[in-house]
Amino acid sequence: MNPNSVSGAMQTQSPKPTSYVFQIENLSVYYGSNPAVKNVSLKVPARQITAFIGPSGCGKSTVLRCFNRTNDLIPGARVEGKLTYHGKDLYAADVDPVSVRRHIGMVFQKPNPFPKSIYDNVAYGPRVLGMKVDLDEVVETSLKRAALWDEVKDKLKESGQSLSGGQQQRLCIARALAVQPDVILMDEPCSALDPISTRRIEELMKELEQDYTIIIVTHNMQQASRVSDMTAFFSVELVGSNRVGELVEFDKTEVIFNNPSKEATRDYVEGRFG
Amino acid sequence: MTSAARDFESSQDINIEKKMDSSRILDVGFVRLTLVLSIFAGILLILVILQTTEAALPAIQQFGLEFLVTSRWNPVENIFGVLPQIYGTLMTSLVALVFAVPLGIGTAIFLTEDFAPKWITVPIGFAIELIVAIPSVVLGLWGIFVLIPAVRPIFRAINESMKWFPLFGGPAPRGPSLLIVSLVLSIMICPIIASITRSTFESLPRNLRDGALALGATRWETILTVMIPAGLSGIVSSIMLAMGRALGETMVAAMISGNANRINISLMQPGSTITGLIASQFGEAGRLQVSALMYAGVVLMILTLVVNVLAEIVIRRFQNLEQ
């Protein structure tokens, strides 16, 4: 990949005056007694897209799952270090992980619509959270924001699982938007999709960036360079027989792809490793 | 690919071998064998139904449909009817389900939804599967010598305090009763519901649950609004299978129902089921009585058939919902 062509395709949005949604200091995640990722420190700016890239097993998904405390669901997972969300410690003892997830939505690698109608899929979040809203309106606006409305408006009663893969993923995005989150986490949202669907999701992310903070984990470096404002490059280190992930470099996407300060980052974005 | 450059002559060089004779014979032979076996299974079913009905014919001709609503079973006067047994059969199965369904589904949820570490759930799961292996005659004995004495005070207390309620009424409960049968049946069928429901939950994609949790649903909301609806067809079919087992269970009913040939609305009183009736009477039955027992057997087969067909319809409906 030629780094110069990347800068041409890159979004030349002027850097906004940023505040930080998340601040991580020395975050380590353990599965059992083995560290999966160690000593990560970074700040995620608001209303921007932050991409996590790196080879398999580098801990990028693990770190992503810390933001909405879904690591709690894995037996034996343990988080050390500090993670603040708008200044509040997300891992403080009195924080209810369920209420954290109401503000921080997530889109998964494999589209996972519920075996319910398209309408009920989008209405699920507002219903279960008991939001006092006009459901019809929420469903319509969410589907419109997810660029799916025109394709499904005549078949809202049909099962969400009857849609194509790309449509299902946009349905999952609409479902996440319906609870009016502050942040959307995306865990390789396009890895199961064809290039056309991928393109649509990427366009969608650029639109959503106006109102939401987005963090995306991706294997696809071009995708990171196309959509993101900030990029974090993770790598794997062998400690004994354990593979431990670490954050190598975190900077503006242009810097990471054109002028990274670390040799390992350069090797990775230029395709020489990973 | 350079196939565009390839001409017709050279493509004939490609050698596709003929199918070997021996594998052909094996293929055809296997298809025929399975065909014969499956036809045989069907014929067997039809034969059992036909021959039972044939043996029941004298009783059918004599009593007709009145057999179903007569509550006397009198070999001396040759008057036979199975209303108490129909009531007993349906009631014991239904009440057994009332106990077993929540217990079975609850167990399945506990075993699959990360409520407890593996070293707890694995042995429990194994133990539940093993309950199925207990012979029903052993459970019957256990019912007589352990369960009946153990629950007698409880039954008496319920009977005393709720005499006005028909299902718990009648004289003070002593031993065998329909409710005891239901309890033992529920022990027998709970593992069926638990293990099928459990594998249904295990087969649901994990990311379904993660999706609901990520939207801010609690664990219980996730189970109730996503997992159970998604696994509904599996749960319903486990219940139907369990119900079929309960309807057909004989030993337990014969041993602890009391085999009372009269209709008793109260579950606390001795009753009888079709299976129990047949098992306890065929040994010393006269000619018309055997025919009447066969008739009772036909009734039971129709009953289970109706339940199975209903189950199939229900399951289809749920499957349609899911698609």
Coordinates of C-alpha atoms in Angstrom, one line a residue:
Chain A
M1 CA 0.0 0.0 0.0
N2 CA 1.3 3.4 -0.9
P3 CA 1.0 5.8 2.0
N4 CA 0.7 8.8 -0.2
S5 CA -2.4 7.6 -1.9
V6 CA -3.9 7.1 1.6
S7 CA -3.6 10.8 2.4
G8 CA -5.4 11.7 -0.8
A9 CA -8.4 9.6 0.2
M10 CA -8.4 10.7 3.7
Q11 CA -11.0 12.9 5.2
T12 CA -9.6 16.4 5.4
Q13 CA -12.0 17.5 8.1
S14 CA -10.6 20.3 10.1
P15 CA -9.7 19.2 13.6
K16 CA -12.5 20.2 16.0
P17 CA -11.8 21.6 19.4
T18 CA -11.9 18.3 21.2
S19 CA -13.0 17.2 24.6
Y20 CA -12.3 13.6 25.6
V21 CA -15.1 11.1 26.1
F22 CA -12.8 8.3 27.4
Q23 CA -9.5 8.5 29.1
I24 CA -7.6 5.4 29.7
E25 CA -4.6 5.2 32.0
N26 CA -2.4 2.1 32.4
L27 CA -5.3 -0.2 31.5
S28 CA -4.6 -4.0 31.7
V29 CA -7.0 -6.8 31.1
Y30 CA -6.5 -10.3 32.4
Y31 CA -8.2 -13.5 31.4
G32 CA -7.6 -15.7 34.4
S33 CA -4.0 -15.0 35.4
N34 CA -2.8 -14.2 31.9
P35 CA -2.7 -10.6 30.8
A36 CA -4.4 -10.2 27.4
V37 CA -3.4 -6.6 27.0
K38 CA -1.1 -4.4 29.2
N39 CA -0.6 -0.8 30.1
V40 CA -2.8 0.9 27.6
S41 CA -3.1 4.7 27.9
L42 CA -5.1 6.8 25.4
K43 CA -7.7 9.5 25.1
V44 CA -10.7 9.1 22.9
P45 CA -11.9 12.5 21.5
A46 CA -15.6 13.3 21.3
R47 CA -17.5 13.4 18.0
Q48 CA -14.7 11.7 16.1
I49 CA -14.0 8.3 14.8
T50 CA -11.2 6.5 16.6
A51 CA -9.9 3.3 15.0
F52 CA -8.1 0.4 16.7
I53 CA -5.9 -1.5 14.3
G54 CA -3.4 -4.3 14.7
P55 CA -2.7 -8.0 14.2
S56 CA -4.9 -10.7 15.6
G57 CA -4.6 -11.2 19.3
C58 CA -3.2 -7.7 20.0
G59 CA -6.0 -6.9 22.4
K60 CA -7.8 -4.3 20.4
S61 CA -11.3 -5.9 20.8
T62 CA -10.5 -6.6 24.4
V63 CA -9.9 -2.9 25.0
L64 CA -13.0 -2.0 23.1
R65 CA -15.0 -4.3 25.3
C66 CA -13.8 -2.4 28.3
F67 CA -15.6 0.8 27.3
N68 CA -19.1 -0.8 27.8
R69 CA -17.9 -3.3 30.4
T70 CA -18.8 -6.3 28.3
N71 CA -15.6 -8.0 29.5
D72 CA -17.5 -8.4 32.8
L73 CA -19.6 -11.1 31.1
I74 CA -16.6 -13.3 30.5
P75 CA -15.9 -15.5 33.5
G76 CA -12.4 -14.8 34.9
A77 CA -11.9 -11.5 33.1
R78 CA -10.3 -8.8 35.3
V79 CA -9.6 -5.2 34.5
E80 CA -6.8 -3.1 36.1
G81 CA -6.0 0.6 35.6
K82 CA -8.2 3.6 35.1
L83 CA -10.9 4.2 32.6
T84 CA -12.9 7.3 32.8
Y85 CA -16.0 8.3 30.8
H86 CA -16.6 12.0 30.9
G87 CA -14.4 12.1 33.9
K88 CA -16.3 9.3 35.8
D89 CA -14.5 6.2 36.7
L90 CA -16.3 3.4 34.8
Y91 CA -14.8 0.7 37.0
A92 CA -15.6 2.3 40.3
A93 CA -17.3 -0.1 42.7
D94 CA -20.7 1.6 42.6
V95 CA -21.0 1.7 38.8
D96 CA -23.8 -0.4 37.4
P97 CA -22.5 -1.9 34.2
V98 CA -26.0 -2.1 32.8
S99 CA -26.5 1.6 33.0
V100 CA -23.1 2.1 31.4
R101 CA -24.3 0.1 28.4
R102 CA -27.3 2.4 28.0
H103 CA -25.0 5.2 27.0
I104 CA -22.5 3.3 25.1
G105 CA -23.9 1.2 22.2
M106 CA -22.2 -1.6 20.4
V107 CA -22.2 -3.1 17.0
F108 CA -20.7 -6.6 16.7
Q109 CA -18.6 -8.3 14.2
K110 CA -21.3 -10.7 13.0
P111 CA -24.7 -9.0 12.5
N112 CA -26.9 -10.2 15.4
P113 CA -30.5 -9.1 14.8
F114 CA -32.9 -10.7 17.3
P115 CA -35.3 -13.3 15.9
K116 CA -38.0 -10.6 15.9
S117 CA -39.5 -8.3 13.3
I118 CA -37.5 -5.4 12.0
Y119 CA -39.7 -3.0 14.0
D120 CA -39.3 -5.0 17.2
N121 CA -35.6 -5.1 16.7
V122 CA -35.3 -1.4 16.7
A123 CA -37.9 -0.9 19.4
Y124 CA -36.2 -3.4 21.6
G125 CA -33.9 -1.0 23.4
P126 CA -36.4 1.8 24.1
R127 CA -38.9 -0.9 25.3
V128 CA -36.6 -2.7 27.6
L129 CA -35.2 0.6 29.0
G130 CA -38.8 1.9 29.5
M131 CA -38.1 5.0 27.5
K132 CA -41.1 7.3 27.3
V133 CA -40.9 7.9 23.6
D134 CA -43.1 7.5 20.5
L135 CA -41.9 4.1 19.3
D136 CA -43.1 4.5 15.7
E137 CA -41.1 7.7 15.5
V138 CA -38.0 6.3 17.1
V139 CA -38.1 3.3 14.8
E140 CA -38.4 5.5 11.7
T141 CA -35.7 8.0 12.7
S142 CA -33.3 5.3 13.8
L143 CA -33.8 3.3 10.5
K144 CA -33.4 6.6 8.5
R145 CA -30.2 7.4 10.4
A146 CA -28.9 3.9 9.7
A147 CA -29.8 4.4 6.0
L148 CA -32.1 1.4 6.0
W149 CA -35.5 3.0 6.1
D150 CA -36.2 3.1 2.3
E151 CA -35.3 -0.6 2.0
V152 CA -37.5 -1.8 4.8
K153 CA -40.3 0.7 5.4
D154 CA -42.8 -1.6 3.7
K155 CA -41.8 -4.7 5.5
L156 CA -41.3 -3.6 9.1
K157 CA -43.3 -6.7 10.3
E158 CA -40.9 -9.1 8.6
S159 CA -38.2 -10.8 10.6
G160 CA -34.9 -8.9 11.0
Q161 CA -33.1 -12.1 10.1
S162 CA -34.6 -12.2 6.6
L163 CA -32.5 -9.2 5.6
S164 CA -29.2 -9.5 3.8
G165 CA -26.0 -9.4 5.8
G166 CA -25.3 -5.7 5.1
Q167 CA -28.9 -4.8 5.8
Q168 CA -28.8 -6.8 9.1
Q169 CA -25.7 -4.9 10.2
R170 CA -27.4 -1.5 9.4
L171 CA -30.4 -2.8 11.4
C172 CA -28.1 -3.5 14.3
I173 CA -26.8 0.0 14.0
A174 CA -30.3 1.4 13.9
R175 CA -31.1 -0.8 17.0
A176 CA -28.1 0.8 18.8
L177 CA -29.1 4.3 17.7
A178 CA -32.7 3.9 19.0
V179 CA -31.6 4.1 22.6
Q180 CA -29.9 7.5 21.9
P181 CA -26.4 6.5 22.9
D182 CA -23.5 8.9 23.4
V183 CA -20.8 6.5 22.0
I184 CA -21.0 3.7 19.5
L185 CA -18.5 0.9 19.7
M186 CA -18.0 -1.1 16.5
D187 CA -16.2 -4.4 16.7
E188 CA -15.1 -5.2 13.1
P189 CA -18.5 -4.3 11.8
C190 CA -17.7 -5.0 8.2
S191 CA -15.6 -8.1 8.4
A192 CA -18.6 -10.3 7.5
L193 CA -19.8 -8.0 4.7
D194 CA -19.2 -7.6 1.0
P195 CA -17.4 -4.5 -0.3
I196 CA -20.6 -2.7 -1.3
S197 CA -22.2 -3.2 2.1
T198 CA -18.9 -2.2 3.7
R199 CA -18.9 1.0 1.7
R200 CA -22.4 1.9 2.9
I201 CA -21.5 1.3 6.5
E202 CA -18.4 3.4 6.1
E203 CA -20.5 6.3 4.6
L204 CA -22.9 5.8 7.4
M205 CA -20.2 6.1 10.0
K206 CA -19.0 9.4 8.5
E207 CA -22.5 10.7 8.9
L208 CA -23.0 9.5 12.4
E209 CA -19.7 11.1 13.4
Q210 CA -21.5 14.5 13.5
D211 CA -23.5 13.4 16.6
Y212 CA -21.7 10.4 18.0
T213 CA -18.3 9.4 19.2
I214 CA -17.4 6.2 17.4
I215 CA -14.7 3.7 18.2
I216 CA -14.1 1.0 15.6
V217 CA -11.9 -2.1 15.7
T218 CA -10.9 -3.1 12.3
H219 CA -8.6 -5.6 10.5
N220 CA -8.8 -3.5 7.4
M221 CA -6.2 -0.8 7.3
Q222 CA -7.7 0.9 4.3
Q223 CA -10.9 1.2 6.2
A224 CA -9.2 2.7 9.2
S225 CA -7.5 5.2 6.9
R226 CA -10.7 6.0 5.1
V227 CA -13.0 6.6 8.0
S228 CA -11.1 7.4 11.1
D229 CA -9.7 10.6 12.6
M230 CA -7.6 9.0 15.2
T231 CA -5.8 5.6 15.0
A232 CA -4.4 3.4 17.7
F233 CA -2.0 0.7 16.6
F234 CA -1.8 -2.3 18.8
S235 CA 0.7 -5.1 18.6
V236 CA 1.5 -8.4 20.2
E237 CA 4.4 -9.2 22.4
L238 CA 5.5 -12.7 23.5
V239 CA 6.0 -12.8 27.2
G240 CA 7.0 -16.3 28.0
S241 CA 4.4 -18.4 26.3
N242 CA 1.7 -15.8 26.6
R243 CA 0.8 -13.4 23.8
V244 CA 0.2 -10.0 25.4
G245 CA -1.2 -7.1 23.5
E246 CA 0.1 -3.6 23.9
L247 CA -0.6 -0.1 22.5
V248 CA 2.3 0.8 20.2
E249 CA 1.2 4.2 18.9
F250 CA -1.8 6.5 19.1
D251 CA -2.1 9.6 17.0
K252 CA -4.0 11.3 14.2
T253 CA -4.8 8.9 11.5
E254 CA -2.7 10.8 8.9
V255 CA 0.3 10.6 11.2
I256 CA -0.1 6.9 11.8
F257 CA -0.4 6.1 8.1
N258 CA 2.1 8.6 6.7
N259 CA 4.6 9.5 9.3
P260 CA 4.4 7.1 12.3
S261 CA 7.1 7.6 14.9
K262 CA 7.6 3.9 15.6
E263 CA 9.2 1.4 13.3
A264 CA 6.6 -1.3 14.2
T265 CA 3.8 0.9 13.1
R266 CA 5.4 1.8 9.8
D267 CA 6.0 -1.9 9.1
Y268 CA 2.4 -2.7 9.8
V269 CA 0.7 0.1 7.9
E270 CA 3.0 -0.5 4.9
G271 CA 2.1 -4.2 5.0
R272 CA 5.4 -5.6 5.9
F273 CA 4.1 -7.4 8.9
G274 CA 0.8 -8.7 10.2
Chain B
M1 CA -7.3 -18.9 -15.8
T2 CA -6.2 -19.5 -19.3
S3 CA -9.4 -21.4 -20.2
A4 CA -10.2 -18.9 -23.0
A5 CA -7.2 -20.1 -24.9
R6 CA -8.1 -23.7 -24.5
D7 CA -9.7 -25.3 -27.6
F8 CA -12.3 -28.0 -27.8
E9 CA -10.1 -30.9 -28.8
S10 CA -7.8 -30.5 -25.8
S11 CA -10.8 -30.4 -23.4
Q12 CA -11.7 -33.9 -24.5
D13 CA -8.4 -35.0 -23.0
I14 CA -9.9 -34.5 -19.6
N15 CA -10.6 -37.9 -18.3
I16 CA -13.7 -38.3 -16.2
E17 CA -13.9 -41.8 -14.9
K18 CA -17.0 -43.9 -14.9
K19 CA -18.6 -44.7 -11.6
M20 CA -17.3 -48.0 -10.2
D21 CA -19.8 -50.9 -10.3
S22 CA -19.2 -51.9 -6.8
S23 CA -19.9 -48.4 -5.4
R24 CA -23.0 -48.3 -7.6
I25 CA -24.3 -51.5 -6.1
L26 CA -23.5 -50.3 -2.6
D27 CA -25.4 -47.0 -3.3
V28 CA -28.5 -48.6 -4.7
G29 CA -28.4 -51.4 -2.1
F30 CA -28.2 -48.9 0.8
V31 CA -31.1 -46.8 -0.6
R32 CA -33.3 -50.0 -1.0
L33 CA -32.4 -51.3 2.5
T34 CA -33.3 -48.0 4.2
L35 CA -36.5 -47.8 2.1
V36 CA -37.5 -51.3 3.3
L37 CA -36.7 -50.5 6.9
S38 CA -38.6 -47.2 6.9
I39 CA -41.7 -48.8 5.3
F40 CA -41.4 -51.6 7.9
A41 CA -41.6 -49.0 10.7
G42 CA -44.7 -47.5 9.2
I43 CA -46.3 -50.9 8.7
L44 CA -45.5 -51.8 12.3
L45 CA -47.3 -48.7 13.5
I46 CA -50.4 -49.4 11.4
L47 CA -50.4 -53.1 12.5
V48 CA -50.3 -52.2 16.2
I49 CA -53.2 -49.7 15.8
L50 CA -55.2 -52.1 13.6
Q51 CA -54.8 -55.2 15.8
T52 CA -55.5 -53.3 19.0
T53 CA -58.6 -51.8 17.4
E54 CA -59.6 -55.3 16.2
A55 CA -59.3 -56.7 19.7
A56 CA -61.2 -53.8 21.1
L57 CA -64.0 -54.3 18.5
P58 CA -66.4 -56.3 20.8
A59 CA -66.2 -53.6 23.4
I60 CA -66.5 -50.8 20.9
Q61 CA -69.6 -52.4 19.5
Q62 CA -71.2 -52.9 22.9
F63 CA -70.4 -49.6 24.6
G64 CA -69.8 -47.2 21.7
L65 CA -68.8 -43.7 22.7
E66 CA -70.6 -44.1 26.0
F67 CA -67.4 -45.9 27.1
L68 CA -65.7 -42.5 27.3
V69 CA -68.3 -40.9 29.6
T70 CA -69.2 -43.9 31.8
S71 CA -67.4 -44.0 35.2
R72 CA -68.0 -47.6 36.1
W73 CA -65.7 -50.5 35.6
N74 CA -67.6 -53.6 36.7
P75 CA -66.3 -56.9 35.4
V76 CA -69.1 -58.8 37.2
E77 CA -71.9 -57.0 35.4
N78 CA -69.8 -56.4 32.3
I79 CA -70.2 -52.7 32.4
F80 CA -67.1 -50.8 31.5
G81 CA -66.3 -47.1 31.1
V82 CA -63.1 -45.1 31.4
L83 CA -64.1 -41.6 32.3
P84 CA -62.2 -41.7 35.7
Q85 CA -59.1 -43.0 33.9
I86 CA -59.3 -40.3 31.2
Y87 CA -59.6 -37.7 33.9
G88 CA -56.8 -39.3 35.9
T89 CA -54.5 -39.5 32.8
L90 CA -55.0 -35.9 31.7
M91 CA -54.9 -34.5 35.2
T92 CA -51.7 -36.3 36.4
S93 CA -49.9 -35.3 33.2
L94 CA -51.1 -31.7 33.4
V95 CA -50.2 -31.2 37.0
A96 CA -46.9 -32.9 36.4
L97 CA -46.2 -30.3 33.7
V98 CA -47.2 -27.5 36.1
F99 CA -44.4 -28.6 38.4
A100 CA -41.9 -29.7 35.7
V101 CA -42.1 -26.8 33.2
P102 CA -40.9 -24.0 35.5
L103 CA -38.4 -26.3 37.2
G104 CA -37.0 -27.6 33.9
I105 CA -36.8 -24.3 32.2
G106 CA -35.3 -22.7 35.3
T107 CA -32.7 -25.4 35.5
A108 CA -31.8 -25.0 31.9
I109 CA -31.4 -21.2 32.4
F110 CA -29.2 -21.8 35.4
L111 CA -27.0 -24.2 33.6
T112 CA -26.5 -22.1 30.5
E113 CA -26.5 -18.4 31.5
D114 CA -23.2 -18.3 33.5
F115 CA -24.9 -18.1 36.8
A116 CA -22.5 -20.5 38.3
P117 CA -19.0 -21.7 37.5
K118 CA -18.4 -24.8 35.4
W119 CA -17.4 -27.0 38.3
I120 CA -21.0 -26.6 39.6
T121 CA -23.0 -26.7 36.4
V122 CA -21.3 -29.7 34.8
P123 CA -22.0 -32.2 37.7
I124 CA -25.6 -30.8 38.0
G125 CA -26.2 -31.2 34.3
F126 CA -24.8 -34.7 34.4
A127 CA -27.0 -35.6 37.4
I128 CA -30.1 -34.4 35.6
E129 CA -29.4 -36.5 32.6
L130 CA -29.0 -39.5 34.9
I131 CA -32.5 -39.0 36.5
V132 CA -33.9 -40.2 33.1
A133 CA -32.0 -43.5 33.6
I134 CA -33.9 -44.4 36.8
P135 CA -36.3 -47.2 36.0
S136 CA -39.9 -46.1 36.7
V137 CA -40.6 -49.1 38.9
V138 CA -37.8 -47.9 41.2
L139 CA -39.4 -44.4 41.2
G140 CA -42.7 -46.1 42.0
L141 CA -41.3 -47.9 45.0
W142 CA -39.6 -44.8 46.1
G143 CA -43.0 -43.1 45.8
I144 CA -44.7 -45.7 48.0
F145 CA -42.0 -46.0 50.7
V146 CA -40.4 -42.5 50.8
L147 CA -42.5 -39.9 49.1
I148 CA -46.0 -40.8 50.4
P149 CA -45.0 -40.8 54.1
A150 CA -42.9 -37.7 53.6
V151 CA -45.7 -35.6 52.0
R152 CA -48.6 -37.0 53.9
P153 CA -48.5 -34.2 56.6
I154 CA -48.3 -31.5 54.0
F155 CA -51.1 -33.0 52.0
R156 CA -53.3 -33.2 55.1
A157 CA -52.5 -29.6 56.0
I158 CA -53.5 -28.5 52.5
N159 CA -56.6 -30.7 52.5
E160 CA -57.7 -29.3 55.8
S161 CA -57.1 -25.6 55.1
M162 CA -58.5 -25.7 51.5
K163 CA -61.3 -28.2 51.7
W164 CA -63.6 -25.8 49.8
F165 CA -61.3 -26.1 46.7
P166 CA -62.5 -29.2 44.7
L167 CA -59.0 -30.2 43.6
F168 CA -57.8 -30.5 47.3
G169 CA -61.1 -31.7 48.8
G170 CA -62.4 -35.0 50.2
P171 CA -61.5 -36.9 53.3
A172 CA -58.1 -36.6 54.9
P173 CA -55.5 -38.0 52.4
R174 CA -53.9 -41.3 53.4
G175 CA -51.6 -42.7 50.8
P176 CA -51.9 -43.2 47.1
S177 CA -53.4 -40.3 45.1
L178 CA -53.3 -38.6 41.8
L179 CA -51.2 -35.8 43.2
I180 CA -48.5 -38.3 44.3
V181 CA -48.5 -39.7 40.8
S182 CA -48.1 -36.1 39.4
L183 CA -45.2 -35.4 41.7
V184 CA -43.3 -38.6 40.7
L185 CA -44.2 -37.9 37.0
S186 CA -42.8 -34.4 37.3
I187 CA -39.5 -35.8 38.6
M188 CA -39.4 -38.1 35.6
I189 CA -40.2 -35.5 33.0
C190 CA -38.3 -32.5 34.4
P191 CA -35.0 -33.7 33.1
I192 CA -36.5 -34.1 29.6
I193 CA -37.5 -30.4 29.6
A194 CA -34.3 -29.3 31.3
S195 CA -31.9 -31.1 28.9
I196 CA -33.7 -30.2 25.7
T197 CA -34.2 -26.6 26.7
R198 CA -30.6 -26.5 27.8
S199 CA -29.3 -27.6 24.4
T200 CA -31.7 -25.2 22.8
F201 CA -30.2 -22.3 24.8
E202 CA -26.7 -23.6 24.1
S203 CA -27.4 -23.6 20.4
L204 CA -28.5 -20.0 20.3
P205 CA -25.7 -17.8 19.1
R206 CA -23.9 -16.1 21.9
N207 CA -23.9 -12.8 20.2
L208 CA -27.7 -12.6 20.5
R209 CA -27.3 -12.3 24.2
D210 CA -24.4 -9.9 23.9
G211 CA -26.6 -7.8 21.6
A212 CA -29.3 -7.4 24.2
L213 CA -26.9 -6.8 27.0
A214 CA -25.1 -4.1 24.9
L215 CA -28.4 -2.3 24.6
G216 CA -28.6 -1.9 28.4
A217 CA -30.9 -4.8 29.1
T218 CA -30.3 -6.6 32.4
R219 CA -29.5 -10.3 32.5
W220 CA -33.1 -11.1 33.4
E221 CA -34.5 -8.9 30.6
T222 CA -32.1 -10.6 28.2
I223 CA -33.3 -14.0 29.2
L224 CA -37.0 -13.2 29.2
T225 CA -37.1 -11.0 26.1
V226 CA -34.5 -12.5 23.8
M227 CA -33.3 -15.9 24.9
I228 CA -36.6 -17.5 25.7
P229 CA -38.5 -16.2 22.7
A230 CA -35.6 -17.2 20.5
G231 CA -35.6 -20.7 21.9
L232 CA -39.3 -21.1 22.1
S233 CA -39.7 -23.8 19.6
G234 CA -37.2 -26.0 21.4
I235 CA -38.8 -25.3 24.7
V236 CA -42.3 -26.1 23.4
S237 CA -41.1 -29.3 21.8
S238 CA -39.4 -30.4 25.1
I239 CA -42.7 -29.8 26.9
M240 CA -44.6 -31.8 24.3
L241 CA -42.2 -34.7 24.5
A242 CA -42.4 -34.6 28.3
M243 CA -46.2 -34.6 28.1
G244 CA -46.1 -37.6 25.9
R245 CA -43.9 -39.4 28.4
A246 CA -46.3 -38.5 31.2
L247 CA -49.4 -39.6 29.4
G248 CA -47.9 -43.0 28.6
E249 CA -46.1 -43.7 31.9
T250 CA -47.6 -46.9 33.4
M251 CA -45.6 -48.3 36.3
V252 CA -45.7 -45.2 38.5
A253 CA -49.5 -44.8 37.9
A254 CA -50.2 -48.5 38.6
M255 CA -48.2 -48.4 41.8
I256 CA -49.2 -45.2 43.5
S257 CA -52.4 -43.9 42.0
G258 CA -54.5 -46.2 44.1
N259 CA -56.3 -47.6 41.1
A260 CA -59.7 -46.4 42.2
N261 CA -62.3 -47.0 39.6
R262 CA -64.4 -44.1 40.5
I263 CA -64.2 -40.5 39.5
N264 CA -62.7 -38.2 42.1
I265 CA -62.2 -34.6 41.2
S266 CA -59.9 -34.2 44.2
L267 CA -56.2 -34.8 43.4
M268 CA -55.7 -35.7 47.0
Q269 CA -57.8 -38.9 46.7
P270 CA -56.9 -42.2 45.0
G271 CA -57.6 -42.2 41.3
S272 CA -56.6 -44.1 38.3
T273 CA -55.1 -43.7 34.8
I274 CA -55.7 -45.5 31.6
T275 CA -52.2 -47.0 31.7
G276 CA -52.6 -48.0 35.4
L277 CA -56.0 -49.6 34.6
I278 CA -54.6 -51.7 31.8
A279 CA -51.5 -52.8 33.7
S280 CA -53.4 -53.8 36.9
Q281 CA -56.3 -55.6 35.2
F282 CA -55.2 -57.5 32.1
G283 CA -53.9 -60.5 34.1
E284 CA -57.2 -61.8 35.3
A285 CA -59.5 -60.2 32.8
G286 CA -62.4 -62.0 31.2
R287 CA -63.1 -61.9 27.5
L288 CA -65.2 -58.7 27.2
Q289 CA -63.0 -57.1 29.9
V290 CA -59.9 -57.7 27.7
S291 CA -61.7 -56.1 24.8
A292 CA -62.6 -53.2 27.0
L293 CA -59.0 -52.8 28.1
M294 CA -58.0 -52.8 24.4
Y295 CA -60.6 -50.1 23.9
A296 CA -59.0 -48.1 26.7
G297 CA -55.7 -48.6 25.0
V298 CA -57.1 -47.3 21.7
V299 CA -58.4 -44.2 23.6
L300 CA -55.0 -43.6 25.1
M301 CA -53.3 -43.9 21.7
I302 CA -55.8 -41.4 20.3
L303 CA -55.2 -39.1 23.2
T304 CA -51.4 -39.1 22.8
L305 CA -51.9 -38.8 19.0
V306 CA -54.1 -35.7 19.5
V307 CA -51.5 -34.2 21.9
N308 CA -48.7 -34.9 19.5
V309 CA -50.5 -33.4 16.5
L310 CA -51.4 -30.3 18.6
A311 CA -47.8 -30.1 19.6
E312 CA -46.7 -30.2 16.0
I313 CA -49.1 -27.4 15.1
V314 CA -47.9 -25.3 18.0
I315 CA -44.2 -25.9 17.2
R316 CA -44.8 -25.0 13.5
R317 CA -46.5 -21.8 14.6
F318 CA -43.6 -20.8 16.7
Q319 CA -41.1 -21.7 14.0
N320 CA -43.0 -19.5 11.6
L321 CA -42.7 -16.6 14.1
E322 CA -39.0 -17.0 14.2
Q323 CA -38.5 -16.9 10.4

